[in-house]
Each structure stands twice: as structure tokens, then as C-alpha cells.
Amino acid sequence: MTYEAVRGMRDILPEEVGCWTLVEERVRDVARLYNYREIRPPIVEHTELFSRGIGEATDIVGKEMFTFPDKKGRSLTLRPEATASVVRAYLEHGLHVKEPFQKLFYLGPMFRYEKPQKGRSRQFHQYGVEAIGSLDSSLDVEVIEVAWTLMDSLGLGGLSLRLNSIGCAQDHGRYREVLRAHFADRITSMCPDCQRRHKENPLRILDCKDARCQEAIAAAPGSVDHLCEECARHFAEVRRLLEHASLSYRIDGRLVRGLDYYTRTVFELVSQDLGAQDALLGGGRYDDLVAKLGGPPTPGVGFAGGMDRLILVLAERANAPCADERLNLFLVALGEKGRAFALDLTRALRREGVSVDLDYRGRPLRKQIAYADSIGARLLLVLGENEIESAKGRLKEMDSGVEEDVALTPAAIADAISRRREEWNSSSSQSKSPRT
RNA sequence: GGGAGCGUGGCGCAACUGGCUAGCGCACUGGGUUGUGGUCCCAGGGGUUGCGGGUUCGAGCCCCGUCGCUCCUCCCA
């Protein structure tokens, strides 16, 4: 093997693409259902957008970005997430002036320089929604509902929602001190990482999984108990509305997300099927981000989900829904005459919107048919002297073996196929797929 | 970033304590006298054993390095 893909980047081959397009379609359908509109920011941004937006002190900015200089020496970065880009676009194009309240969604590749493992590659794909311009608790709940609805539409049950509120910027400062005080007298018996975190950002201690630290963490006060009056009220309302909508959740006082811009509501949807990389999607409020990036004080809330992980989970469950587009018709050409006839017929049928293919390698009849079968063609039509002379052929259904006479005109064949389309569409996603 | 394991044709695997031209299944190609597939039979192509060094009479097997993958940790999607 002479070349291989760059570490942490992988090919999505034709066999898998069906699952991807299906998930993408569902994301778009659900987003539209809730009136979120698609936005497509570029993949490369000025490095500063992320270091400002996501936070200098975060792991993402500190050590996980694909950053490089352009030809004029400006520092550019492959986006590690999309929220900062969406907010940048929101401000750059004056959306905040035209209509400050915007509901947007996106879909696409993100890049983080991490050690690759299952469910975590350096180029990965996220979908996400952002609702910018309102502090209303019902919007937090709507965003969470979008996530649940999407999972439902993919037939994914058995997921759980972890929920927390980390309060506003002022609350963060106070809570940090509360934690620092809590851990102060036992920090010496905790892991080295936590001793560092204790100084830098005690919030991160809550994320630690080291056995030595668990006791102290379990006894730590939750952020929920240290919210200011307004944040507490906001969170209570979020919870009330979630319950009202019958969306179950579990309060997790240890849930602190890795991006600095989060405020108030934070949440994660986790799956048991994913091992260490169990977060299927996560999000929350970012009420200070727009202002931090130079805009007017504007609240926002959103989430991002990992498509790669989602597809991994779908694949592990039985009957994963995958788009399965099968070729309508394969023409088997016999001899010179048959070949010429088949080429013309192919062109005519394609103009009629019928997907058709034929042999390009001069293979014998038997192999042509075997090939048609292996690529999952729905119908087969043999074109030899007999057919051309009589202007009649036999259309064979590959799955059942049933044959039907047809006139060899594009219109007649296209008609015979369109009669079957409905039946194909209703059974396509579960029926036998090609190459299995 | 730290820890552990693993790299043999496209895929899945085999090769006794280092010992003959590195095998098998699937897939692929051709054929079983150019008119019907998914079964069967025959034949065939394809690997400098991830890469680079070393030890040895001899290395797919041992040692070192390197690259990659997997899992845990970390982080998150």
C-alpha cells in the first residue's frame, strides 16, 4: 500500500453512505419541523474566533486545533465546532439587526487533533441547532426536544438525558470558590491532575474519574445549589417545562461542559452502546458568547451531535435504517446489434428518469446477469437478435424471478417501471440490499 | 498527553518451541460450447508478512525503532 489516509481521517465508502444520507435527511427534516434554517459556514476560520469564542483555557483551543498559517502568515484553523462560526455569521451578515431572533442548524465536518479511537476521529461530523436571541426557558426545552425527536425518528431508544445548570458568569466565579473551599482540606490525597485543576479551574475536578477523587467529588456541592436567584428560577422553569412535555431527564450536578462559553442550562444525551465515548450529543446556553464575539448582548442556546457516533450506535442495533437506492434496470446486451440497441435504449430511458446501466466490459451473458444481481438491480432485460427483431422483450424481476412482456420502446419500459415504483419505495429500506 | 494490546493478499483468518516455493475461506477473473443470476464444479490472478534496522546458518514468529489500528485513561461529539 503506497498511500494511506491521514491519521484520524477516514473514508466513508459507498456501502456506508446510505446510512449517512439517511441521517442527514432526518436531521434536515426534524430541523425544518421546528423551523430551524440551514446555514453552511466555511470549514476554515481565523484562529482567533475559536480562541476567543471557545476559551483559551479549554482543551480544544489549548491542544486540539488544526492550526496553520496561510500564505500571508495569518493564523487559520479548521473548525473544531460550529457554534462560534454560526455566531460569527450571525453578526457578520447583520442578522442580529435584520431579525435578532434566529433559529439555525448546520451539518458538516469538524476537526480536532486528538488521539483517535472508536467514536473519536480527527475529522468527525456534527449536526447541530442554534437558537439565538431569546432567554426564554421554553427555548431551552425546544432545543432538547429537537434532539429527542431526531433520536426518535431514527428509532433510537434507551438514551438518557443528563441535565444541569451551571449558572451565569457571576455564578461561575462564586461556585468556583465554593468548590475550591470544599476540596481544600482533602486535595493532597487526590490525583495530581486534580491538584492542578484545583488551582486552575476547580470545575474540571467534577469530571475526574480517578478512584482517589471520587469520594470528595461525591460530597461536593452541586452547581445547582449555588445559582443566583434569576438563574435558579430559569432552571426551575426549564425543569417544569421538560416534565410538562414528558421529557425525562436526570440532574447531574457534575455535568460541566468543556467549552467556556456555556452558561445556565447544559445537557448531554448519552448512549450505553458507546463505551468511553458515550456522549451522543451535548449542548446548552451560551448567553455571553455573542457579546464576547463583538455583538450586542444576546443570549443563545443550542446543541451539537456527533454523526459518526450516531451511525455507530445505529449500526449496532438491528435493522438500522439506511437509505438503499437500487438500480431500476440492467440491460443485458448480446452481440454487436444488441449492444448498439442497448446503448441507445439506455440513453433514452435515462432521459425518462429511469436509472439504467449495462455491461462495459464485454462480458458473457451469464456474467452480465450475475453482475446485475450483485449490484442489486431491480429488473433485468436481455437484448439480443430475437428481441430486437420482434421489438418485444421480457422484463424480469430479479428478486422474484417473475417475467413480464414489454414492448421495446422507452415509453413502454419507463411506464412498466413507474408502475412498480410505489411498491419499491414502500419496501426498499428493509428489503435485501445489494452486496450482502 | 499517560497505560495496554495488535498489524499476514481487498476482507476474515492459519502457519508446531524461529526451519522447505507463506496456506485457507470470502471476494475477484475466466471456463463448464454467446439466451438467463443468487447453488455447484474446474482453472486463474493477487502478499518483498505495515515500514526500517538488528540477532541468527535461517525471522511472519525474537529484539529495537517507527507508522498505524483497537481498548482504557483523558477529553468530548
PDB file of C-alpha atoms in Angstrom, chain A residues 179-199 205 210 212-213 216:
ATOM      1  CA  LEU A 179     -15.560  24.138  45.185  1.00  0.00           C
ATOM      2  CA  ARG A 180     -12.094  25.322  45.995  1.00  0.00           C
ATOM      3  CA  ALA A 181     -13.067  25.585  49.657  1.00  0.00           C
ATOM      4  CA  HIS A 182     -14.741  22.172  49.569  1.00  0.00           C
ATOM      5  CA  PHE A 183     -11.674  20.406  48.163  1.00  0.00           C
ATOM      6  CA  ALA A 184      -9.097  22.464  50.042  1.00  0.00           C
ATOM      7  CA  ASP A 185      -8.536  20.165  53.002  1.00  0.00           C
ATOM      8  CA  ARG A 186      -8.532  16.885  51.026  1.00  0.00           C
ATOM      9  CA  ILE A 187      -6.788  17.953  47.849  1.00  0.00           C
ATOM     10  CA  THR A 188      -3.479  16.423  48.910  1.00  0.00           C
ATOM     11  CA  SER A 189      -4.974  12.930  48.790  1.00  0.00           C
ATOM     12  CA  MET A 190      -6.416  13.460  45.309  1.00  0.00           C
ATOM     13  CA  CYS A 191      -4.846  12.788  41.908  1.00  0.00           C
ATOM     14  CA  PRO A 192      -2.149  15.104  40.509  1.00  0.00           C
ATOM     15  CA  ASP A 193      -4.444  16.316  37.758  1.00  0.00           C
ATOM     16  CA  CYS A 194      -6.983  17.434  40.277  1.00  0.00           C
ATOM     17  CA  GLN A 195      -4.355  19.217  42.295  1.00  0.00           C
ATOM     18  CA  ARG A 196      -3.591  21.228  39.188  1.00  0.00           C
ATOM     19  CA  ARG A 197      -7.284  21.726  38.441  1.00  0.00           C
ATOM     20  CA  HIS A 198      -7.831  22.908  41.973  1.00  0.00           C
ATOM     21  CA  LYS A 199      -5.675  25.886  41.209  1.00  0.00           C
ATOM     22  CA  ILE A 205     -12.395  18.305  39.116  1.00  0.00           C
ATOM     23  CA  ASP A 210      -9.791   8.790  39.234  1.00  0.00           C
ATOM     24  CA  ARG A 212      -8.859   8.552  44.637  1.00  0.00           C
ATOM     25  CA  CYS A 213     -11.042  11.547  43.904  1.00  0.00           C
ATOM     26  CA  ALA A 216     -14.509  14.008  47.559  1.00  0.00           C
TER      27      ALA A 216
END
